[in-house]
Each structure stands twice: as C-alpha cells, then as structure tokens.
Amino acid sequence: MAKARRQMEEELKLVDIVIELRDARMPLASANPLLEELARNKKRLIILNKADMADEEENRKWLSFFERALPADSVNDRLTNRVVNEVKDILKDKLEKAKARGIRKKTLRAMVVGIPNVGKSTFINNIVKKKAAKAENRPGVTKNLQWIRINEDVELLDTPGVLWPKFDDQEKARILALLGSINDDILDKEALCAFGINYIKENYPGLLNKRYGIDESKEDLIKEIALNRKWLVSEGEPDIQKTCEMFLKDVRGGSLGRITFERYESAQ
Ligand SMILES: Nc1nc2c(ncn2[C@@H]2O[C@H](COP(=O)(O)OP(=O)(O)OP(=O)(O)O)[C@@H](O)[C@H]2O)c(=O)[nH]1
Ligand SMILES: [Mg+2]
C-alpha cells in the first residue's frame, strides 16, 4: 500500500493532468479519497465511464455536478478527440504560458487513474486507438515509464494508477459490492441482494417485472424470482442463494437496463 502510494506520488509529479475514471453508475462511491490528497493541486478531468450502463438522466445531472467531466462508453465510443480537446482546454493557461516563453510545441502529459475494474485499460486502449503496452504489468515503473503519444499535443502514461475505493461508509460499500468493485465476501450476499432489489424497485419501477416477470408489490421479491424460475432447494423452498447469484450477475452485467445507484439529488 505504502509502495503503491509512493509510486503514484512519483508518477503524479510527471504529469500535467490526472484523468480520473469513475463509474457512471456510482459517481461518488467509485472515487478514491487518496487521490484528493495526492493530487490536490493537479488539474483533473473526470470521466464518467460505463455511461452506457447508467441512467441517462442521472448522467446529465452528475455531469453538471463535477467541474470538469465527460461521459464515456470506452467500449464503443470514439473518445480520442473529445478527451484531447478537453485536456487542452483545461490546460489552456499552461499552453499559453509555454507559448509566451517561446516554446512552440508543448506536449501535455496525462495519467489515468481509477479504482479496479472501472475500465482504465479499455479507456486507454480506446484513446490511443490500439492495445496499449503492458497495461497490467508494472515492473520497476520508476525506471521504465513509458509514454504513449495520443496525438502531437498529448501523451499518456502507459500504466494506469490503481486506487482502491474506500469503504468505511456503509452505503458506498454496499454499492461498490453490488456492482462488483469490491469483494462481496465481506458482505452478506442476501442482504446485498435485498438492497439491490429494493433500490431498483423504488427507483426503477417496472424493470424487475420486465426481467423476471414478477409482481413487484409482493413482499419478498427474491423469493418471487426463485419461485417464478422454479428454483427450489426442496419442495416449495426457494433457492435464495442461486437466485441472489443470478441477480447480482444481472445487475453487474447491466441485464436489467440502465441503472444509476447513486442519486444526484441525495448528494445535494
Ligand atoms: N459497458 C461498458 N463496459 C466497459 C466500459 N469500460 C470498460 N468496460 C468493461 O469493464 C471491464 C473492466 O474493464 P478494464 O478496462 O479491464 O478495467 P480496469 O480498470 O483496467 O481494471 P483493472 O486493471 O482490473 O483495475 C471489461 O469487461 C470492459 O469491457 C464502458 O465504458 N462500458
Ligand atoms: Mg486494467
């Protein structure tokens, strides 16, 4: 942990801007408080990644919440120009200063950071338009830092910085676990499932019915899903564990539809 932190501190010194990936389905829970500390004085661009899996209306609201943020579907969008233009705009003072000092071409340096599985490698591959070199492998990073040229103005550190989310906040931990960003072993799977089902029922009425054909007004919806699928452990006894596992897989894979698990209003 201390080593990773030192390494990131060193890397941060080399860049003009941090591109912080967050998960659009949980724009606050997918942040990392350490970054606030380490990159306090750095310019920052937030990418609300996996925006294609999040609620479009919530996406719009969350984008207005952050000073500088872009939505992204790193699998399907063409992100290069949008990201490069935003980076140049954020750093326009720096570019102007360089110009005033007679530097004709100032190359801006950026690094991508984010919690595990938020899409860092996919995002980097997208904006550099190829498979970035050894995105997972970081041997002796300080000696072997590789820069990938995005275009003539911007280059990117080839290895993304991995930051663990902080889950001292119960609510955030539940959302992170629900979306598979932290190990759900630390939480009761059935409780996690119940939380997810209730959230969807409250905020996206109709989605559970559409996916599972259940009556959403019933008391125990996990049980309803199990009975509907005829998943039983014994005569008349629903297989809750199997049902929960399927539900979690569906939520993580976006099979229920576009859902945002943190409401913009609750952050106001
Ligand atoms: N739908 C959707 N899926 C995405 C998006 N970005 C990444 N993914 C998927 O999310 C998963 C994780 O993506 P990675 O790029 O490996 O994430 P990472 O942050 O590099 O993960 P670690 O290296 O494990 O920390 C993969 O299955 C990607 O295909 C996106 O914008 N939309
Ligand atoms: Mg990766």
PDB file of C-alpha atoms and ligand atoms in Angstrom:
ATOM      1  CA  MET A   1       0.000   0.000   0.000  1.00  0.00           C
ATOM      2  CA  ALA A   2       2.730   2.447   1.027  1.00  0.00           C
ATOM      3  CA  LYS A   3       4.782   1.465  -2.016  1.00  0.00           C
ATOM      4  CA  ALA A   4       1.854   1.933  -4.376  1.00  0.00           C
ATOM      5  CA  ARG A   5       1.211   5.303  -2.851  1.00  0.00           C
ATOM      6  CA  ARG A   6       4.833   6.392  -3.250  1.00  0.00           C
ATOM      7  CA  GLN A   7       4.822   5.192  -6.809  1.00  0.00           C
ATOM      8  CA  MET A   8       1.717   7.155  -7.605  1.00  0.00           C
ATOM      9  CA  GLU A   9       3.171  10.252  -5.961  1.00  0.00           C
ATOM     10  CA  GLU A  10       6.219   9.958  -8.203  1.00  0.00           C
ATOM     11  CA  GLU A  11       4.110   9.465 -11.296  1.00  0.00           C
ATOM     12  CA  LEU A  12       1.880  12.390 -10.454  1.00  0.00           C
ATOM     13  CA  LYS A  13       4.905  14.692 -10.405  1.00  0.00           C
ATOM     14  CA  LEU A  14       5.465  13.896 -14.060  1.00  0.00           C
ATOM     15  CA  VAL A  15       2.023  14.775 -15.360  1.00  0.00           C
ATOM     16  CA  ASP A  16       0.109  17.961 -16.062  1.00  0.00           C
ATOM     17  CA  ILE A  17      -3.279  16.417 -15.585  1.00  0.00           C
ATOM     18  CA  VAL A  18      -4.969  13.441 -13.980  1.00  0.00           C
ATOM     19  CA  ILE A  19      -7.728  11.697 -15.889  1.00  0.00           C
ATOM     20  CA  GLU A  20      -9.795  10.129 -13.175  1.00  0.00           C
ATOM     21  CA  LEU A  21     -12.154   7.373 -14.214  1.00  0.00           C
ATOM     22  CA  ARG A  22     -15.284   6.921 -12.197  1.00  0.00           C
ATOM     23  CA  ASP A  23     -18.129   4.529 -12.740  1.00  0.00           C
ATOM     24  CA  ALA A  24     -21.139   6.499 -14.004  1.00  0.00           C
ATOM     25  CA  ARG A  25     -23.426   4.140 -12.087  1.00  0.00           C
ATOM     26  CA  MET A  26     -21.823   5.295  -8.832  1.00  0.00           C
ATOM     27  CA  PRO A  27     -20.036   8.602  -9.382  1.00  0.00           C
ATOM     28  CA  LEU A  28     -19.235   9.173  -5.710  1.00  0.00           C
ATOM     29  CA  ALA A  29     -18.664   5.657  -4.414  1.00  0.00           C
ATOM     30  CA  SER A  30     -16.167   4.982  -7.204  1.00  0.00           C
ATOM     31  CA  ALA A  31     -13.929   7.860  -6.095  1.00  0.00           C
ATOM     32  CA  ASN A  32     -10.804   7.403  -4.044  1.00  0.00           C
ATOM     33  CA  PRO A  33     -10.043   9.780  -1.196  1.00  0.00           C
ATOM     34  CA  LEU A  34      -6.303   9.221  -1.521  1.00  0.00           C
ATOM     35  CA  LEU A  35      -6.378  10.920  -4.889  1.00  0.00           C
ATOM     36  CA  GLU A  36      -7.801  14.065  -3.307  1.00  0.00           C
ATOM     37  CA  GLU A  37      -4.797  14.046  -1.051  1.00  0.00           C
ATOM     38  CA  LEU A  38      -2.119  13.164  -3.587  1.00  0.00           C
ATOM     39  CA  ALA A  39      -3.386  15.233  -6.484  1.00  0.00           C
ATOM     40  CA  ARG A  40      -4.789  18.208  -4.647  1.00  0.00           C
ATOM     41  CA  ASN A  41      -3.026  20.713  -6.846  1.00  0.00           C
ATOM     42  CA  LYS A  42      -3.303  18.815 -10.100  1.00  0.00           C
ATOM     43  CA  LYS A  43      -5.717  19.655 -12.823  1.00  0.00           C
ATOM     44  CA  ARG A  44      -8.242  16.921 -13.181  1.00  0.00           C
ATOM     45  CA  LEU A  45     -10.649  15.568 -15.741  1.00  0.00           C
ATOM     46  CA  ILE A  46     -13.274  13.156 -14.515  1.00  0.00           C
ATOM     47  CA  ILE A  47     -14.529  10.510 -16.911  1.00  0.00           C
ATOM     48  CA  LEU A  48     -17.884   9.011 -16.030  1.00  0.00           C
ATOM     49  CA  ASN A  49     -17.135   5.692 -17.619  1.00  0.00           C
ATOM     50  CA  LYS A  50     -19.636   2.937 -18.390  1.00  0.00           C
ATOM     51  CA  ALA A  51     -22.104   5.760 -19.012  1.00  0.00           C
ATOM     52  CA  ASP A  52     -23.871   3.378 -21.386  1.00  0.00           C
ATOM     53  CA  MET A  53     -24.887   1.280 -18.381  1.00  0.00           C
ATOM     54  CA  ALA A  54     -26.079   4.209 -16.284  1.00  0.00           C
ATOM     55  CA  ASP A  55     -29.390   6.081 -16.305  1.00  0.00           C
ATOM     56  CA  GLU A  56     -29.199   8.812 -18.963  1.00  0.00           C
ATOM     57  CA  GLU A  57     -30.994  11.425 -16.915  1.00  0.00           C
ATOM     58  CA  GLU A  58     -28.750  10.804 -13.924  1.00  0.00           C
ATOM     59  CA  ASN A  59     -25.729  11.008 -16.238  1.00  0.00           C
ATOM     60  CA  ARG A  60     -26.788  14.502 -17.253  1.00  0.00           C
ATOM     61  CA  LYS A  61     -27.251  15.578 -13.664  1.00  0.00           C
ATOM     62  CA  TRP A  62     -23.977  14.121 -12.443  1.00  0.00           C
ATOM     63  CA  LEU A  63     -22.077  15.750 -15.280  1.00  0.00           C
ATOM     64  CA  SER A  64     -23.242  19.113 -14.014  1.00  0.00           C
ATOM     65  CA  PHE A  65     -22.128  18.191 -10.503  1.00  0.00           C
ATOM     66  CA  PHE A  66     -18.445  17.988 -11.431  1.00  0.00           C
ATOM     67  CA  GLU A  67     -16.367  20.927 -12.544  1.00  0.00           C
ATOM     68  CA  ARG A  68     -14.890  19.036 -15.466  1.00  0.00           C
ATOM     69  CA  ALA A  69     -16.354  15.723 -16.515  1.00  0.00           C
ATOM     70  CA  LEU A  70     -17.118  13.764 -19.651  1.00  0.00           C
ATOM     71  CA  PRO A  71     -19.368  10.750 -20.061  1.00  0.00           C
ATOM     72  CA  ALA A  72     -17.833   7.751 -21.804  1.00  0.00           C
ATOM     73  CA  ASP A  73     -18.564   4.330 -23.145  1.00  0.00           C
ATOM     74  CA  SER A  74     -14.996   3.164 -23.512  1.00  0.00           C
ATOM     75  CA  VAL A  75     -16.036   0.050 -25.380  1.00  0.00           C
ATOM     76  CA  ASN A  76     -17.985   1.752 -28.171  1.00  0.00           C
ATOM     77  CA  ASP A  77     -17.338   5.492 -28.265  1.00  0.00           C
ATOM     78  CA  ARG A  78     -14.531   7.165 -30.146  1.00  0.00           C
ATOM     79  CA  LEU A  79     -13.089   9.150 -27.303  1.00  0.00           C
ATOM     80  CA  THR A  80      -9.761  10.458 -28.530  1.00  0.00           C
ATOM     81  CA  ASN A  81     -10.760  13.870 -29.851  1.00  0.00           C
ATOM     82  CA  ARG A  82     -13.194  14.626 -27.087  1.00  0.00           C
ATOM     83  CA  VAL A  83     -10.656  13.802 -24.407  1.00  0.00           C
ATOM     84  CA  VAL A  84      -7.744  15.568 -26.097  1.00  0.00           C
ATOM     85  CA  ASN A  85      -9.800  18.722 -26.640  1.00  0.00           C
ATOM     86  CA  GLU A  86     -10.998  18.739 -23.057  1.00  0.00           C
ATOM     87  CA  VAL A  87      -7.465  18.234 -21.736  1.00  0.00           C
ATOM     88  CA  LYS A  88      -6.172  21.081 -23.887  1.00  0.00           C
ATOM     89  CA  ASP A  89      -8.962  23.322 -22.742  1.00  0.00           C
ATOM     90  CA  ILE A  90      -8.361  22.555 -19.062  1.00  0.00           C
ATOM     91  CA  LEU A  91      -4.655  23.263 -19.559  1.00  0.00           C
ATOM     92  CA  LYS A  92      -5.003  26.256 -21.849  1.00  0.00           C
ATOM     93  CA  ASP A  93      -3.277  28.607 -19.379  1.00  0.00           C
ATOM     94  CA  LYS A  94      -0.287  26.325 -19.285  1.00  0.00           C
ATOM     95  CA  LEU A  95      -0.197  26.158 -23.074  1.00  0.00           C
ATOM     96  CA  GLU A  96      -0.402  29.928 -23.340  1.00  0.00           C
ATOM     97  CA  LYS A  97       2.407  30.401 -20.840  1.00  0.00           C
ATOM     98  CA  ALA A  98       4.604  27.999 -22.742  1.00  0.00           C
ATOM     99  CA  LYS A  99       3.862  29.880 -25.915  1.00  0.00           C
ATOM    100  CA  ALA A 100       4.717  33.204 -24.278  1.00  0.00           C
ATOM    101  CA  ARG A 101       8.067  31.741 -23.261  1.00  0.00           C
ATOM    102  CA  GLY A 102       8.734  30.831 -26.858  1.00  0.00           C
ATOM    103  CA  ILE A 103       8.004  27.104 -26.613  1.00  0.00           C
ATOM    104  CA  ARG A 104       6.241  26.336 -29.814  1.00  0.00           C
ATOM    105  CA  LYS A 105       5.068  22.850 -29.085  1.00  0.00           C
ATOM    106  CA  LYS A 106       4.346  21.924 -25.516  1.00  0.00           C
ATOM    107  CA  THR A 107       3.454  18.284 -25.022  1.00  0.00           C
ATOM    108  CA  LEU A 108       0.926  17.782 -22.280  1.00  0.00           C
ATOM    109  CA  ARG A 109       1.290  14.730 -20.112  1.00  0.00           C
ATOM    110  CA  ALA A 110      -1.592  12.878 -18.567  1.00  0.00           C
ATOM    111  CA  MET A 111      -2.176   9.800 -16.481  1.00  0.00           C
ATOM    112  CA  VAL A 112      -5.256   7.691 -15.999  1.00  0.00           C
ATOM    113  CA  VAL A 113      -6.266   6.645 -12.518  1.00  0.00           C
ATOM    114  CA  GLY A 114      -9.225   4.820 -11.057  1.00  0.00           C
ATOM    115  CA  ILE A 115     -10.489   2.005  -8.900  1.00  0.00           C
ATOM    116  CA  PRO A 116     -10.152  -1.613 -10.048  1.00  0.00           C
ATOM    117  CA  ASN A 117     -12.383  -2.646 -12.923  1.00  0.00           C
ATOM    118  CA  VAL A 118     -13.648   0.850 -13.699  1.00  0.00           C
ATOM    119  CA  GLY A 119     -12.372   0.493 -17.263  1.00  0.00           C
ATOM    120  CA  LYS A 120      -8.909   2.070 -17.167  1.00  0.00           C
ATOM    121  CA  SER A 121      -7.297  -0.313 -19.664  1.00  0.00           C
ATOM    122  CA  THR A 122     -10.280  -0.183 -22.013  1.00  0.00           C
ATOM    123  CA  PHE A 123     -10.269   3.624 -21.849  1.00  0.00           C
ATOM    124  CA  ILE A 124      -6.536   3.875 -22.545  1.00  0.00           C
ATOM    125  CA  ASN A 125      -6.776   1.463 -25.470  1.00  0.00           C
ATOM    126  CA  ASN A 126      -9.676   3.483 -26.794  1.00  0.00           C
ATOM    127  CA  ILE A 127      -7.942   6.854 -26.739  1.00  0.00           C
ATOM    128  CA  VAL A 128      -4.616   5.591 -28.046  1.00  0.00           C
ATOM    129  CA  LYS A 129      -6.531   3.539 -30.619  1.00  0.00           C
ATOM    130  CA  LYS A 130      -4.517   0.405 -30.073  1.00  0.00           C
ATOM    131  CA  LYS A 131      -3.654  -2.108 -27.427  1.00  0.00           C
ATOM    132  CA  ALA A 132      -1.537  -0.133 -25.009  1.00  0.00           C
ATOM    133  CA  ALA A 133       1.673  -1.779 -23.962  1.00  0.00           C
ATOM    134  CA  LYS A 134       1.540  -3.951 -20.858  1.00  0.00           C
ATOM    135  CA  ALA A 135      -1.227  -2.071 -19.169  1.00  0.00           C
ATOM    136  CA  GLU A 136      -1.404  -4.603 -16.352  1.00  0.00           C
ATOM    137  CA  ASN A 137       2.234  -5.120 -15.783  1.00  0.00           C
ATOM    138  CA  ARG A 138       4.157  -2.555 -13.820  1.00  0.00           C
ATOM    139  CA  PRO A 139       7.671  -3.767 -13.145  1.00  0.00           C
ATOM    140  CA  GLY A 140      10.052  -1.073 -11.887  1.00  0.00           C
ATOM    141  CA  VAL A 141       7.740   1.656 -13.028  1.00  0.00           C
ATOM    142  CA  THR A 142      10.046   4.472 -11.966  1.00  0.00           C
ATOM    143  CA  LYS A 143      12.773   3.196 -14.275  1.00  0.00           C
ATOM    144  CA  ASN A 144      10.649   2.118 -17.179  1.00  0.00           C
ATOM    145  CA  LEU A 145       7.973   4.719 -17.530  1.00  0.00           C
ATOM    146  CA  GLN A 146       6.503   4.537 -20.983  1.00  0.00           C
ATOM    147  CA  TRP A 147       4.632   7.331 -22.608  1.00  0.00           C
ATOM    148  CA  ILE A 148       2.119   6.740 -25.316  1.00  0.00           C
ATOM    149  CA  ARG A 149       1.558   9.509 -27.765  1.00  0.00           C
ATOM    150  CA  ILE A 150      -2.130  10.199 -28.265  1.00  0.00           C
ATOM    151  CA  ASN A 151      -1.512  12.929 -30.786  1.00  0.00           C
ATOM    152  CA  GLU A 152       1.078  15.670 -31.247  1.00  0.00           C
ATOM    153  CA  ASP A 153      -0.171  17.579 -28.207  1.00  0.00           C
ATOM    154  CA  VAL A 154      -0.861  14.976 -25.550  1.00  0.00           C
ATOM    155  CA  GLU A 155       0.869  11.900 -24.260  1.00  0.00           C
ATOM    156  CA  LEU A 156      -0.268   9.403 -21.724  1.00  0.00           C
ATOM    157  CA  LEU A 157       1.489   7.292 -19.148  1.00  0.00           C
ATOM    158  CA  ASP A 158       1.096   3.733 -20.356  1.00  0.00           C
ATOM    159  CA  THR A 159       0.219   2.263 -16.968  1.00  0.00           C
ATOM    160  CA  PRO A 160      -2.910   3.387 -15.187  1.00  0.00           C
ATOM    161  CA  GLY A 161      -2.796   4.110 -11.483  1.00  0.00           C
ATOM    162  CA  VAL A 162      -4.946   1.761  -9.486  1.00  0.00           C
ATOM    163  CA  LEU A 163      -6.622   3.283  -6.492  1.00  0.00           C
ATOM    164  CA  TRP A 164      -8.707   1.302  -4.072  1.00  0.00           C
ATOM    165  CA  PRO A 165     -12.053   2.732  -3.176  1.00  0.00           C
ATOM    166  CA  LYS A 166     -12.600   3.430   0.460  1.00  0.00           C
ATOM    167  CA  PHE A 167     -15.444   1.627   2.049  1.00  0.00           C
ATOM    168  CA  ASP A 168     -15.711   2.938   5.535  1.00  0.00           C
ATOM    169  CA  ASP A 169     -19.043   4.358   4.516  1.00  0.00           C
ATOM    170  CA  GLN A 170     -21.618   1.583   4.701  1.00  0.00           C
ATOM    171  CA  GLU A 171     -23.762   2.920   1.895  1.00  0.00           C
ATOM    172  CA  LYS A 172     -20.853   3.271  -0.531  1.00  0.00           C
ATOM    173  CA  ALA A 173     -19.540  -0.169   0.389  1.00  0.00           C
ATOM    174  CA  ARG A 174     -22.881  -1.710  -0.483  1.00  0.00           C
ATOM    175  CA  ILE A 175     -22.983  -0.051  -3.870  1.00  0.00           C
ATOM    176  CA  LEU A 176     -19.378  -0.988  -4.634  1.00  0.00           C
ATOM    177  CA  ALA A 177     -20.073  -4.591  -3.658  1.00  0.00           C
ATOM    178  CA  LEU A 178     -23.331  -4.686  -5.582  1.00  0.00           C
ATOM    179  CA  LEU A 179     -21.539  -3.582  -8.736  1.00  0.00           C
ATOM    180  CA  GLY A 180     -18.667  -5.972  -8.081  1.00  0.00           C
ATOM    181  CA  SER A 181     -15.981  -3.381  -7.433  1.00  0.00           C
ATOM    182  CA  ILE A 182     -15.055  -4.759  -4.042  1.00  0.00           C
ATOM    183  CA  ASN A 183     -15.133  -8.327  -2.913  1.00  0.00           C
ATOM    184  CA  ASP A 184     -18.651  -9.102  -1.847  1.00  0.00           C
ATOM    185  CA  ASP A 185     -17.403 -11.745   0.596  1.00  0.00           C
ATOM    186  CA  ILE A 186     -17.169  -9.024   3.192  1.00  0.00           C
ATOM    187  CA  LEU A 187     -20.900  -8.539   2.971  1.00  0.00           C
ATOM    188  CA  ASP A 188     -23.889 -10.766   3.405  1.00  0.00           C
ATOM    189  CA  LYS A 189     -24.865 -11.750  -0.155  1.00  0.00           C
ATOM    190  CA  GLU A 190     -28.550 -11.999   0.623  1.00  0.00           C
ATOM    191  CA  ALA A 191     -28.578  -8.609   2.304  1.00  0.00           C
ATOM    192  CA  LEU A 192     -26.736  -7.198  -0.690  1.00  0.00           C
ATOM    193  CA  CYS A 193     -29.282  -8.725  -2.999  1.00  0.00           C
ATOM    194  CA  ALA A 194     -32.185  -7.367  -0.979  1.00  0.00           C
ATOM    195  CA  PHE A 195     -30.614  -3.930  -1.035  1.00  0.00           C
ATOM    196  CA  GLY A 196     -30.220  -4.058  -4.815  1.00  0.00           C
ATOM    197  CA  ILE A 197     -33.715  -5.346  -5.428  1.00  0.00           C
ATOM    198  CA  ASN A 198     -35.280  -2.721  -3.170  1.00  0.00           C
ATOM    199  CA  TYR A 199     -33.283   0.046  -4.760  1.00  0.00           C
ATOM    200  CA  ILE A 200     -34.367  -0.966  -8.242  1.00  0.00           C
ATOM    201  CA  LYS A 201     -37.973  -1.417  -7.185  1.00  0.00           C
ATOM    202  CA  GLU A 202     -38.050   2.054  -5.634  1.00  0.00           C
ATOM    203  CA  ASN A 203     -36.136   3.932  -8.320  1.00  0.00           C
ATOM    204  CA  TYR A 204     -36.892   1.992 -11.478  1.00  0.00           C
ATOM    205  CA  PRO A 205     -40.364   0.523 -11.088  1.00  0.00           C
ATOM    206  CA  GLY A 206     -41.164  -1.990 -13.798  1.00  0.00           C
ATOM    207  CA  LEU A 207     -37.617  -3.187 -14.506  1.00  0.00           C
ATOM    208  CA  LEU A 208     -37.845  -6.190 -12.186  1.00  0.00           C
ATOM    209  CA  ASN A 209     -41.167  -7.152 -13.645  1.00  0.00           C
ATOM    210  CA  LYS A 210     -39.790  -6.849 -17.141  1.00  0.00           C
ATOM    211  CA  ARG A 211     -36.760  -9.012 -16.462  1.00  0.00           C
ATOM    212  CA  TYR A 212     -38.219 -11.597 -14.098  1.00  0.00           C
ATOM    213  CA  GLY A 213     -41.956 -11.478 -14.673  1.00  0.00           C
ATOM    214  CA  ILE A 214     -42.718 -10.924 -11.007  1.00  0.00           C
ATOM    215  CA  ASP A 215     -45.314  -8.853  -9.205  1.00  0.00           C
ATOM    216  CA  GLU A 216     -43.289  -6.003  -7.709  1.00  0.00           C
ATOM    217  CA  SER A 217     -45.828  -5.326  -4.977  1.00  0.00           C
ATOM    218  CA  LYS A 218     -45.039  -8.639  -3.306  1.00  0.00           C
ATOM    219  CA  GLU A 219     -43.168  -8.663  -0.013  1.00  0.00           C
ATOM    220  CA  ASP A 220     -40.137 -10.859  -0.731  1.00  0.00           C
ATOM    221  CA  LEU A 221     -39.031 -10.309  -4.309  1.00  0.00           C
ATOM    222  CA  ILE A 222     -36.021 -12.642  -4.226  1.00  0.00           C
ATOM    223  CA  LYS A 223     -38.374 -15.425  -3.248  1.00  0.00           C
ATOM    224  CA  GLU A 224     -40.749 -14.411  -6.032  1.00  0.00           C
ATOM    225  CA  ILE A 225     -37.980 -14.629  -8.610  1.00  0.00           C
ATOM    226  CA  ALA A 226     -36.908 -18.054  -7.326  1.00  0.00           C
ATOM    227  CA  LEU A 227     -40.462 -19.391  -7.392  1.00  0.00           C
ATOM    228  CA  ASN A 228     -41.057 -17.919 -10.809  1.00  0.00           C
ATOM    229  CA  ARG A 229     -37.980 -19.748 -12.126  1.00  0.00           C
ATOM    230  CA  LYS A 230     -38.893 -22.843 -10.132  1.00  0.00           C
ATOM    231  CA  TRP A 231     -35.519 -22.726  -8.432  1.00  0.00           C
ATOM    232  CA  LEU A 232     -36.091 -24.766  -5.298  1.00  0.00           C
ATOM    233  CA  VAL A 233     -33.803 -26.334  -2.742  1.00  0.00           C
ATOM    234  CA  SER A 234     -36.584 -28.676  -1.682  1.00  0.00           C
ATOM    235  CA  GLU A 235     -40.332 -28.946  -2.134  1.00  0.00           C
ATOM    236  CA  GLY A 236     -41.721 -25.401  -2.051  1.00  0.00           C
ATOM    237  CA  GLU A 237     -38.482 -23.997  -0.630  1.00  0.00           C
ATOM    238  CA  PRO A 238     -36.951 -21.289  -2.902  1.00  0.00           C
ATOM    239  CA  ASP A 239     -33.253 -21.413  -3.698  1.00  0.00           C
ATOM    240  CA  ILE A 240     -32.355 -17.963  -2.449  1.00  0.00           C
ATOM    241  CA  GLN A 241     -28.609 -18.366  -2.876  1.00  0.00           C
ATOM    242  CA  LYS A 242     -28.816 -19.316  -6.545  1.00  0.00           C
ATOM    243  CA  THR A 243     -31.340 -16.548  -7.192  1.00  0.00           C
ATOM    244  CA  CYS A 244     -29.149 -13.966  -5.496  1.00  0.00           C
ATOM    245  CA  GLU A 245     -26.162 -15.007  -7.538  1.00  0.00           C
ATOM    246  CA  MET A 246     -28.092 -14.659 -10.773  1.00  0.00           C
ATOM    247  CA  PHE A 247     -29.470 -11.287  -9.703  1.00  0.00           C
ATOM    248  CA  LEU A 248     -26.004  -9.951  -8.857  1.00  0.00           C
ATOM    249  CA  LYS A 249     -24.705 -11.149 -12.202  1.00  0.00           C
ATOM    250  CA  ASP A 250     -27.597  -9.443 -13.965  1.00  0.00           C
ATOM    251  CA  VAL A 251     -27.023  -6.172 -12.116  1.00  0.00           C
ATOM    252  CA  ARG A 252     -23.280  -6.172 -12.821  1.00  0.00           C
ATOM    253  CA  GLY A 253     -23.761  -7.059 -16.443  1.00  0.00           C
ATOM    254  CA  GLY A 254     -26.458  -4.436 -16.948  1.00  0.00           C
ATOM    255  CA  SER A 255     -29.105  -7.001 -17.931  1.00  0.00           C
ATOM    256  CA  LEU A 256     -31.848  -5.141 -16.094  1.00  0.00           C
ATOM    257  CA  GLY A 257     -31.341  -1.923 -18.032  1.00  0.00           C
ATOM    258  CA  ARG A 258     -29.589   1.351 -17.435  1.00  0.00           C
ATOM    259  CA  ILE A 259     -29.417   1.998 -13.711  1.00  0.00           C
ATOM    260  CA  THR A 260     -27.580   4.551 -11.590  1.00  0.00           C
ATOM    261  CA  PHE A 261     -27.129   3.530  -7.986  1.00  0.00           C
ATOM    262  CA  GLU A 262     -26.370   6.950  -6.544  1.00  0.00           C
ATOM    263  CA  ARG A 263     -28.977   9.676  -6.951  1.00  0.00           C
ATOM    264  CA  TYR A 264     -27.709  13.127  -7.798  1.00  0.00           C
ATOM    265  CA  GLU A 265     -30.386  14.617  -5.503  1.00  0.00           C
ATOM    266  CA  SER A 266     -29.035  12.772  -2.480  1.00  0.00           C
ATOM    267  CA  ALA A 267     -25.660  14.421  -2.976  1.00  0.00           C
ATOM    268  CA  GLN A 268     -27.124  17.913  -2.785  1.00  0.00           C
TER     269      GLN A 268
HETATM  270  N1  LIG B   1     -20.379  -1.299 -20.936  1.00  0.00           N
HETATM  271  C1  LIG B   1     -19.142  -0.857 -20.719  1.00  0.00           C
HETATM  272  N2  LIG B   1     -18.192  -1.718 -20.303  1.00  0.00           N
HETATM  273  C2  LIG B   1     -16.961  -1.230 -20.088  1.00  0.00           C
HETATM  274  C3  LIG B   1     -16.636   0.130 -20.282  1.00  0.00           C
HETATM  275  N3  LIG B   1     -15.321   0.300 -19.998  1.00  0.00           N
HETATM  276  C4  LIG B   1     -14.851  -0.910 -19.640  1.00  0.00           C
HETATM  277  N4  LIG B   1     -15.825  -1.838 -19.681  1.00  0.00           N
HETATM  278  C5  LIG B   1     -15.716  -3.267 -19.311  1.00  0.00           C
HETATM  279  O1  LIG B   1     -15.382  -3.327 -17.931  1.00  0.00           O
HETATM  280  C6  LIG B   1     -14.486  -4.405 -17.671  1.00  0.00           C
HETATM  281  C7  LIG B   1     -13.240  -3.908 -16.970  1.00  0.00           C
HETATM  282  O2  LIG B   1     -12.501  -3.107 -17.877  1.00  0.00           O
HETATM  283  P1  LIG B   1     -10.918  -2.886 -17.734  1.00  0.00           P
HETATM  284  O3  LIG B   1     -10.519  -1.926 -18.794  1.00  0.00           O
HETATM  285  O4  LIG B   1     -10.201  -4.181 -17.665  1.00  0.00           O
HETATM  286  O5  LIG B   1     -10.855  -2.184 -16.319  1.00  0.00           O
HETATM  287  P2  LIG B   1      -9.556  -1.752 -15.498  1.00  0.00           P
HETATM  288  O6  LIG B   1      -9.919  -0.508 -14.755  1.00  0.00           O
HETATM  289  O7  LIG B   1      -8.370  -1.690 -16.382  1.00  0.00           O
HETATM  290  O8  LIG B   1      -9.454  -2.970 -14.488  1.00  0.00           O
HETATM  291  P3  LIG B   1      -8.189  -3.385 -13.594  1.00  0.00           P
HETATM  292  O9  LIG B   1      -6.987  -3.376 -14.477  1.00  0.00           O
HETATM  293  O10 LIG B   1      -8.575  -4.750 -13.126  1.00  0.00           O
HETATM  294  O11 LIG B   1      -8.114  -2.414 -12.471  1.00  0.00           O
HETATM  295  C8  LIG B   1     -14.230  -5.069 -19.011  1.00  0.00           C
HETATM  296  O12 LIG B   1     -15.105  -6.148 -19.128  1.00  0.00           O
HETATM  297  C9  LIG B   1     -14.569  -3.976 -20.013  1.00  0.00           C
HETATM  298  O13 LIG B   1     -15.009  -4.472 -21.256  1.00  0.00           O
HETATM  299  C10 LIG B   1     -17.667   1.022 -20.726  1.00  0.00           C
HETATM  300  O14 LIG B   1     -17.500   2.247 -20.885  1.00  0.00           O
HETATM  301  N5  LIG B   1     -18.895   0.461 -20.916  1.00  0.00           N
HETATM  302 MG    MG B   2      -6.524  -2.654 -16.290  1.00  0.00          MG
END
